[in-house]
Amino acid sequence: MIIGVPKEIKNNENRVGMTPAGVTAFKNNGHEVLVETCAGLGSGFTDQDYMSAGAVIVSSAKEAWAADMVVKVKEPLPEEYGFFRKGLILYTYLHLAPEPELTQALIDNKVTAIAYETIQLENGALPLLTPMSEVAGRMSIQIGAQFLEKPKGGKGILLSGVPGVTPGEVVIVGGGIVGTNAAKMALGLGANVTLLDINPNRLRQLDDLFQGRLNTVMSNSYNIAEAVKKADLLVGAVLIPGARAPRLVTEAMVKTMKPGSVIVDVAIDQGGSIETVDRITTHDHPTYEKYGVVHYAVANMPGAVARTSTISLNNVTIPYGVQIADHGYKLAAANNKEIAKGINVVDGKVTFKAVADAHGYEYHPLESVLFEEVASV
Ligand SMILES: NC(=O)C1=CN([C@@H]2O[C@H](COP(=O)(O)OP(=O)(O)OC[C@H]3O[C@@H](n4cnc5c(N)ncnc54)[C@H](O)[C@@H]3O)[C@@H](O)[C@H]2O)C=CC1
Ligand SMILES: CC(=O)C(=O)O
């Protein structure tokens, strides 16, 4: 198979879909890899590094997108929809539930769209989301700490406090990978940390993990309202896999926060979990102010620490990508249920239920689509 790796074009998206090590993995299995020139520079990989690993460097996005399978990081932007065509396998983060135009473009052009974030293990874990959630969870606290500084619009709080002055209050809604990594960083700084999750077993695990240093609270609207009121830094970290994020923190709750408090809504890539987060922000313009509260809603946070993120992402995406290239997506999905869960759109049909529900499309279970295709051959 021919694999294309275009340069990412989202604001400050410095990650790249494939490292030179990834190229070697595909080449070892007999595939060709076309990398758009300079695609890896933001992550510290030169064209020469790719050529040494066996890739062919192409001078335009068009040439990289002409491949059988395109390996990316972020969801395609409207400028890239023109590259869609029937039969193209697109392997990347897609986050389709809050993206109606992208979903329609994939349907109209009959692209086979495989979303990193919905590839799922039998135990429910999301192996291709986990590494970026580790990054974003950790970043959420260092970013929140910065924006709590007075010159950045914050209330002038040092999260750790100092001897004689109490530390800051960090509230995290959602105790999965993002939430756990945010808690780890915030506790490491010495902040007072409260984490809410809807899963009591998760709260038990976190209580054990942090040995009583974390305040764990059951997530319901009453408890969220109480926690939000006292938060200096609020982190949105919920997920219902593949679906639009539930808006758990209401506008009325945000109005109770003190001026200069900070919200970091990491769940913005699934539409956001906080009602006053009404836009996606960028690394260039990361925040806006509403009701006196600083709002941060960057949907590609790991793009800012691209070297770490690209390598960490490739550690998990490449083995699945090679399986798809080796067998084709149909056989790969038949052999490996984890890959089957990643397929969101095939041949103009939506095969991931939460995405179909989000936009009112008919849901086609993947097996029925693959069976129809086999039957029509
Ligand atoms: N903005 C960015 O750059 C990035 C965003 N993300 C996003 O962060 C979000 C969280 O990801 P993960 O931590 O990996 O997900 P996860 O699946 O590991 O954790 C989600 C947690 O939310 C909890 N939850 C679900 N409903 C809840 C409710 N009503 N109240 C409280 N908790 C609830 C679940 O029990 C689970 O523990 C996702 O939307 C993910 O895509 C991840 C990486 C980068
Ligand atoms: C998960 C995601 O959206 C990101 O890493 O950018």
Coordinates of C-alpha atoms and ligand atoms in Angstrom, one line a residue:
M1 CA 0.0 0.0 0.0
I2 CA 1.1 3.6 -0.5
I3 CA 0.9 5.7 2.7
G4 CA 0.8 9.5 2.6
V5 CA 1.8 11.8 5.5
P6 CA 0.8 15.4 4.9
K7 CA 2.0 18.3 6.9
E8 CA -0.5 19.3 9.6
I9 CA -2.1 22.7 8.9
K10 CA -4.1 23.5 12.1
N11 CA -2.9 26.5 14.1
N12 CA 0.4 25.6 15.8
E13 CA -0.1 21.9 15.1
N14 CA 3.5 20.9 15.2
R15 CA 2.9 17.1 15.5
V16 CA 3.2 14.8 12.5
G17 CA 1.4 11.6 11.7
M18 CA 4.5 9.5 11.3
T19 CA 8.0 9.5 12.7
P20 CA 11.0 8.1 10.8
A21 CA 10.7 5.0 13.0
G22 CA 7.1 4.7 11.8
V23 CA 8.3 4.9 8.2
T24 CA 10.7 2.0 8.9
A25 CA 7.9 -0.1 10.3
F26 CA 5.7 0.4 7.2
K27 CA 8.7 -0.2 4.8
N28 CA 9.7 -3.4 6.6
N29 CA 6.2 -4.7 5.7
G30 CA 6.6 -3.8 2.0
H31 CA 4.7 -0.5 1.9
E32 CA 5.7 2.9 0.4
V33 CA 5.6 6.1 2.4
L34 CA 5.2 9.5 0.9
V35 CA 6.0 12.4 3.3
E36 CA 5.2 16.0 2.5
T37 CA 8.3 18.1 2.6
C38 CA 8.9 19.7 6.1
A39 CA 6.0 17.7 7.6
G40 CA 8.2 16.6 10.5
L41 CA 10.1 19.8 11.3
G42 CA 7.8 20.9 14.1
S43 CA 8.6 17.7 15.9
G44 CA 12.3 17.8 15.1
F45 CA 12.4 15.4 12.2
T46 CA 14.0 16.6 8.9
D47 CA 13.3 15.4 5.4
Q48 CA 16.7 13.8 5.5
D49 CA 15.7 11.8 8.6
Y50 CA 12.6 10.5 6.6
M51 CA 14.7 9.7 3.5
S52 CA 17.2 7.8 5.6
A53 CA 14.3 5.7 6.9
G54 CA 13.1 5.0 3.4
A55 CA 10.4 7.5 2.8
V56 CA 9.9 9.5 -0.5
I57 CA 9.6 13.2 0.1
V58 CA 6.9 14.9 -1.9
S59 CA 6.6 18.6 -2.5
S60 CA 2.9 19.1 -2.0
A61 CA 0.0 18.1 0.2
K62 CA -1.8 17.0 -2.9
E63 CA 0.8 14.3 -3.6
A64 CA 0.7 13.0 0.0
W65 CA -3.1 12.9 -0.1
A66 CA -3.1 10.9 -3.3
A67 CA -1.8 7.9 -1.4
D68 CA -4.1 4.8 -0.6
M69 CA -4.0 5.6 3.1
V70 CA -3.4 9.0 4.7
V71 CA -1.9 9.0 8.2
K72 CA -2.4 12.3 10.1
V73 CA -2.8 13.7 13.6
K74 CA -5.7 16.2 13.5
E75 CA -9.1 16.1 11.8
P76 CA -8.9 17.5 8.3
L77 CA -9.7 21.2 8.0
P78 CA -12.1 22.5 5.2
E79 CA -9.0 23.3 3.0
E80 CA -8.3 19.6 3.0
Y81 CA -11.8 18.3 2.1
G82 CA -10.9 18.7 -1.6
F83 CA -8.5 15.8 -1.2
F84 CA -11.2 13.4 -0.1
R85 CA -12.2 10.7 -2.6
K86 CA -13.9 7.3 -2.8
G87 CA -11.6 4.5 -1.4
L88 CA -9.2 6.8 0.5
I89 CA -8.4 5.4 4.0
L90 CA -8.1 8.3 6.4
Y91 CA -6.4 7.3 9.7
T92 CA -6.3 10.2 12.2
Y93 CA -8.1 11.9 15.1
L94 CA -11.5 12.9 13.8
H95 CA -13.8 13.9 16.7
L96 CA -16.8 13.8 14.4
A97 CA -19.6 14.2 17.0
P98 CA -19.1 18.0 17.1
E99 CA -18.1 18.3 13.4
P100 CA -21.1 18.1 11.1
E101 CA -19.4 19.6 8.0
L102 CA -16.5 17.2 8.2
T103 CA -18.8 14.2 8.8
Q104 CA -20.9 15.2 5.7
A105 CA -17.7 15.7 3.6
L106 CA -16.5 12.2 4.5
I107 CA -19.9 10.7 3.7
D108 CA -20.3 12.6 0.4
N109 CA -16.8 11.5 -0.8
K110 CA -17.1 7.9 0.5
V111 CA -13.9 8.1 2.5
T112 CA -13.1 5.2 4.9
A113 CA -12.6 7.2 8.0
I114 CA -10.8 5.5 10.9
A115 CA -10.7 7.6 14.1
Y116 CA -7.9 7.2 16.5
E117 CA -10.1 8.3 19.4
T118 CA -12.6 5.5 19.0
I119 CA -10.3 2.5 18.6
Q120 CA -11.1 0.7 21.7
L121 CA -9.9 -2.3 23.7
E122 CA -12.4 -4.9 25.1
N123 CA -12.0 -3.4 28.6
G124 CA -13.2 0.0 27.3
A125 CA -9.7 1.7 27.2
L126 CA -8.9 4.0 24.2
P127 CA -5.3 3.2 23.4
L128 CA -4.8 5.9 20.7
L129 CA -6.4 8.6 22.8
T130 CA -4.5 7.7 26.1
P131 CA -1.1 9.2 25.2
M132 CA -2.4 12.6 24.1
S133 CA -4.7 12.6 27.1
E134 CA -1.7 12.1 29.3
V135 CA 0.0 15.0 27.6
A136 CA -3.1 17.3 27.8
G137 CA -3.9 16.4 31.3
R138 CA -0.4 17.3 32.5
M139 CA -0.5 20.5 30.4
S140 CA -3.8 21.6 31.7
I141 CA -2.3 22.4 35.1
Q142 CA 0.8 24.2 33.8
I143 CA -1.4 26.2 31.5
G144 CA -3.9 26.9 34.2
A145 CA -1.1 28.0 36.5
Q146 CA 0.2 30.5 33.9
F147 CA -3.2 32.0 33.3
L148 CA -3.8 32.5 37.0
E149 CA -1.0 35.0 37.0
K150 CA -2.1 38.6 37.1
P151 CA -0.5 39.7 33.8
K152 CA -2.2 36.9 32.0
G153 CA -5.7 37.9 33.3
G154 CA -5.8 35.7 36.3
K155 CA -6.5 36.5 39.9
G156 CA -2.9 36.4 40.9
I157 CA -2.7 33.0 42.7
L158 CA 0.3 30.7 43.0
L159 CA -1.2 27.2 42.9
S160 CA 1.2 25.9 45.4
G161 CA 0.7 28.7 47.9
V162 CA 3.7 29.5 50.1
P163 CA 4.3 28.9 53.8
G164 CA 1.7 31.0 55.6
V165 CA -0.7 31.2 52.6
T166 CA -3.1 28.5 51.5
P167 CA -2.6 26.8 48.1
G168 CA -5.0 27.2 45.2
E169 CA -8.1 25.2 44.6
V170 CA -8.1 22.9 41.5
V171 CA -11.3 21.2 40.5
I172 CA -11.2 18.5 37.8
V173 CA -14.5 17.2 36.3
G174 CA -13.8 13.7 34.9
G175 CA -11.3 11.2 36.4
G176 CA -10.1 9.3 33.3
I177 CA -6.7 9.7 31.7
V178 CA -6.8 13.5 31.4
G179 CA -8.2 13.9 34.9
T180 CA -5.7 11.6 36.6
N181 CA -2.8 13.3 34.9
A182 CA -4.1 16.7 35.8
A183 CA -4.5 15.5 39.4
K184 CA -1.0 14.2 39.5
M185 CA 0.5 17.5 38.3
A186 CA -1.7 19.7 40.6
L187 CA -1.0 17.5 43.7
G188 CA 2.7 17.6 42.7
L189 CA 2.5 21.4 42.8
G190 CA 0.9 21.3 46.2
A191 CA -2.6 22.6 45.2
N192 CA -5.7 21.5 47.0
V193 CA -7.4 19.2 44.4
T194 CA -11.0 18.0 44.1
L195 CA -11.9 15.5 41.3
L196 CA -15.4 14.5 40.3
D197 CA -16.4 11.4 38.3
I198 CA -19.6 9.6 37.7
N199 CA -18.0 6.2 38.2
P200 CA -17.7 5.3 41.9
N201 CA -15.2 2.6 41.1
R202 CA -13.0 5.1 39.4
L203 CA -13.2 7.3 42.4
R204 CA -12.1 4.4 44.6
Q205 CA -9.1 3.6 42.3
L206 CA -8.1 7.3 42.4
D207 CA -8.5 7.5 46.2
D208 CA -6.1 4.5 46.5
L209 CA -3.7 5.8 43.9
F210 CA -3.3 9.2 45.5
Q211 CA -3.5 7.8 49.0
G212 CA -6.1 10.2 50.4
R213 CA -4.3 13.4 49.1
L214 CA -7.0 13.8 46.4
N215 CA -10.6 14.9 47.4
T216 CA -12.8 12.5 45.3
V217 CA -16.5 13.5 44.9
M218 CA -19.4 11.9 43.0
S219 CA -20.3 13.8 39.9
N220 CA -23.9 15.2 40.0
S221 CA -25.1 18.7 39.3
Y222 CA -25.3 19.7 43.0
N223 CA -21.7 18.5 43.8
I224 CA -20.4 20.1 40.6
A225 CA -22.0 23.4 41.5
E226 CA -20.5 23.3 45.0
A227 CA -17.0 22.5 43.7
V228 CA -17.0 25.0 40.8
K229 CA -17.9 27.9 43.2
K230 CA -14.6 27.5 45.1
A231 CA -12.3 26.6 42.1
D232 CA -9.4 28.8 41.2
L233 CA -8.7 26.5 38.3
L234 CA -11.4 24.3 36.8
V235 CA -10.4 21.5 34.3
G236 CA -13.0 19.9 32.0
A237 CA -12.0 16.3 31.4
V238 CA -15.1 14.2 30.8
L239 CA -15.7 11.8 27.9
I240 CA -18.4 9.6 26.6
P241 CA -16.4 7.8 23.8
G242 CA -17.3 9.1 20.3
A243 CA -20.1 11.3 21.6
R244 CA -20.5 15.0 22.1
A245 CA -19.2 15.9 25.6
P246 CA -22.0 16.4 28.1
R247 CA -22.2 20.1 29.2
L248 CA -21.9 19.5 33.0
V249 CA -20.8 22.9 34.1
T250 CA -23.6 25.4 33.4
E251 CA -23.4 29.1 32.7
A252 CA -25.0 29.7 36.2
M253 CA -22.2 27.7 37.8
V254 CA -19.5 29.7 36.0
K255 CA -21.1 32.9 37.2
T256 CA -20.4 31.8 40.8
M257 CA -16.6 31.6 40.1
K258 CA -14.5 34.5 41.4
P259 CA -13.1 37.0 38.8
G260 CA -9.7 35.9 37.6
S261 CA -10.4 32.2 38.0
V262 CA -9.4 30.0 35.1
I263 CA -11.2 27.3 33.1
V264 CA -9.2 24.8 30.9
D265 CA -11.8 22.7 29.0
V266 CA -9.7 19.9 27.7
A267 CA -12.9 18.1 26.4
I268 CA -13.3 20.9 23.8
D269 CA -12.3 18.4 21.1
Q270 CA -15.5 16.6 21.7
G271 CA -17.5 19.8 21.8
G272 CA -16.6 21.0 25.4
S273 CA -18.0 20.2 28.8
I274 CA -18.6 23.7 30.1
E275 CA -21.5 25.8 28.9
T276 CA -19.6 29.1 28.7
V277 CA -17.0 27.5 26.4
D278 CA -18.7 28.6 23.2
R279 CA -15.7 28.6 20.9
I280 CA -12.6 26.7 20.1
T281 CA -9.5 28.7 20.8
T282 CA -6.0 28.4 19.3
H283 CA -2.4 28.4 20.6
D284 CA -2.1 31.8 19.0
H285 CA -5.1 33.2 20.9
P286 CA -5.7 30.6 23.6
T287 CA -8.1 32.4 25.9
Y288 CA -11.1 34.7 26.2
E289 CA -12.8 36.2 29.2
K290 CA -16.5 35.6 30.2
Y291 CA -18.1 36.6 33.5
G292 CA -14.6 37.6 34.6
V293 CA -13.3 34.1 34.2
V294 CA -10.4 33.2 31.8
H295 CA -11.5 30.5 29.4
Y296 CA -8.9 28.2 27.6
A297 CA -10.3 25.8 25.0
V298 CA -7.5 24.7 22.6
A299 CA -8.5 21.5 20.8
N300 CA -4.9 20.5 20.0
M301 CA -3.1 21.1 23.2
P302 CA -0.4 18.4 22.6
G303 CA 0.6 20.2 19.4
A304 CA 2.5 22.7 21.6
V305 CA 4.8 20.0 23.0
A306 CA 5.1 18.3 19.6
R307 CA 8.3 16.3 20.0
T308 CA 7.0 14.5 23.1
S309 CA 3.5 14.1 21.7
T310 CA 4.5 12.9 18.2
I311 CA 6.7 10.1 19.5
S312 CA 4.2 9.1 22.2
L313 CA 1.3 9.1 19.6
N314 CA 3.3 7.1 17.1
N315 CA 4.2 4.5 19.8
V316 CA 0.5 3.5 19.6
T317 CA -0.8 4.5 16.2
I318 CA 1.8 2.7 14.0
P319 CA 1.2 -0.9 15.0
Y320 CA -2.5 -0.5 14.1
G321 CA -1.7 1.4 11.0
V322 CA 0.6 -1.3 9.8
Q323 CA -2.1 -3.9 10.3
I324 CA -4.5 -1.8 8.2
A325 CA -1.9 -1.4 5.5
D326 CA -1.0 -5.1 5.5
H327 CA -4.5 -6.5 5.3
G328 CA -6.7 -3.6 4.0
Y329 CA -9.2 -2.1 6.4
K330 CA -11.9 -4.8 5.9
L331 CA -9.7 -7.8 6.8
A332 CA -7.9 -5.7 9.5
A333 CA -11.3 -4.9 11.1
A334 CA -12.4 -8.5 10.8
N335 CA -9.2 -9.7 12.5
N336 CA -9.1 -7.1 15.1
K337 CA -12.2 -5.7 16.8
E338 CA -10.2 -2.8 18.2
I339 CA -9.7 -1.5 14.7
A340 CA -13.4 -2.2 13.8
K341 CA -14.4 0.2 16.6
G342 CA -12.3 2.9 15.0
I343 CA -14.2 2.9 11.7
N344 CA -16.6 5.8 11.8
V345 CA -17.6 6.2 8.1
V346 CA -17.4 3.7 5.2
D347 CA -18.8 4.1 1.7
G348 CA -21.0 7.0 2.6
K349 CA -22.5 5.3 5.7
V350 CA -21.9 6.2 9.4
T351 CA -20.8 3.1 11.2
F352 CA -20.2 4.6 14.7
K353 CA -23.5 5.0 16.6
A354 CA -22.6 8.1 18.7
V355 CA -21.6 10.0 15.6
A356 CA -24.8 8.9 13.7
D357 CA -26.9 10.0 16.8
A358 CA -25.1 13.3 17.1
H359 CA -26.0 14.4 13.5
G360 CA -29.2 12.4 12.9
Y361 CA -27.8 10.0 10.4
E362 CA -28.9 6.5 10.0
Y363 CA -26.6 4.2 11.9
H364 CA -25.1 1.3 9.9
P365 CA -23.4 -1.4 12.1
L366 CA -20.0 -2.0 10.5
E367 CA -20.6 -5.7 9.9
S368 CA -23.8 -4.9 7.8
V369 CA -21.8 -2.5 5.6
L370 CA -18.9 -4.9 5.1
F371 CA -21.4 -7.7 4.4
E372 CA -23.3 -5.6 1.9
E373 CA -20.0 -4.8 0.1
V374 CA -18.9 -8.4 0.0
A375 CA -22.4 -9.5 -1.2
S376 CA -22.3 -6.9 -4.0
V377 CA -18.9 -8.0 -5.4
Ligands
LIG1 N1 -7.9 19.5 23.9 C1 -7.0 18.6 23.6 O1 -6.0 18.9 23.1 C2 -7.2 17.2 24.1 C3 -8.4 16.7 24.5 N2 -8.6 15.4 24.9 C4 -9.9 15.1 25.3 O2 -10.1 15.1 26.7 C5 -11.3 14.4 27.0 C6 -11.1 13.3 28.2 O3 -10.3 12.3 27.7 P1 -9.8 11.0 28.6 O4 -9.4 11.5 29.9 O5 -8.8 10.3 27.8 O6 -11.1 10.2 28.6 P2 -11.4 9.0 29.6 O7 -12.4 8.1 28.9 O8 -10.1 8.4 30.1 O9 -12.0 9.7 30.9 C7 -13.3 10.3 30.8 C8 -13.9 10.3 32.3 O10 -15.1 11.0 32.2 C9 -15.9 10.4 33.2 N3 -17.3 10.9 33.0 C10 -18.2 10.5 32.1 N4 -19.4 11.2 32.3 C11 -19.1 11.9 33.5 C12 -19.9 12.8 34.2 N5 -21.2 13.0 33.9 N6 -19.4 13.4 35.3 C13 -18.1 13.2 35.6 N7 -17.3 12.4 34.9 C14 -17.8 11.8 33.9 C15 -15.7 8.9 32.9 O11 -16.2 8.1 34.0 C16 -14.2 8.8 32.7 O12 -13.6 8.5 33.9 C17 -11.7 13.7 25.7 O13 -12.7 14.6 25.1 C18 -10.5 13.8 24.9 O14 -10.7 13.7 23.5 C19 -7.6 14.5 25.0 C20 -6.3 14.9 24.5 C21 -6.0 16.3 24.0
LIG2 C1 -6.8 14.0 21.2 C2 -6.7 15.2 20.4 O1 -7.6 15.8 19.9 C3 -5.4 15.8 20.2 O2 -4.4 15.2 20.7 O3 -5.2 16.8 19.5

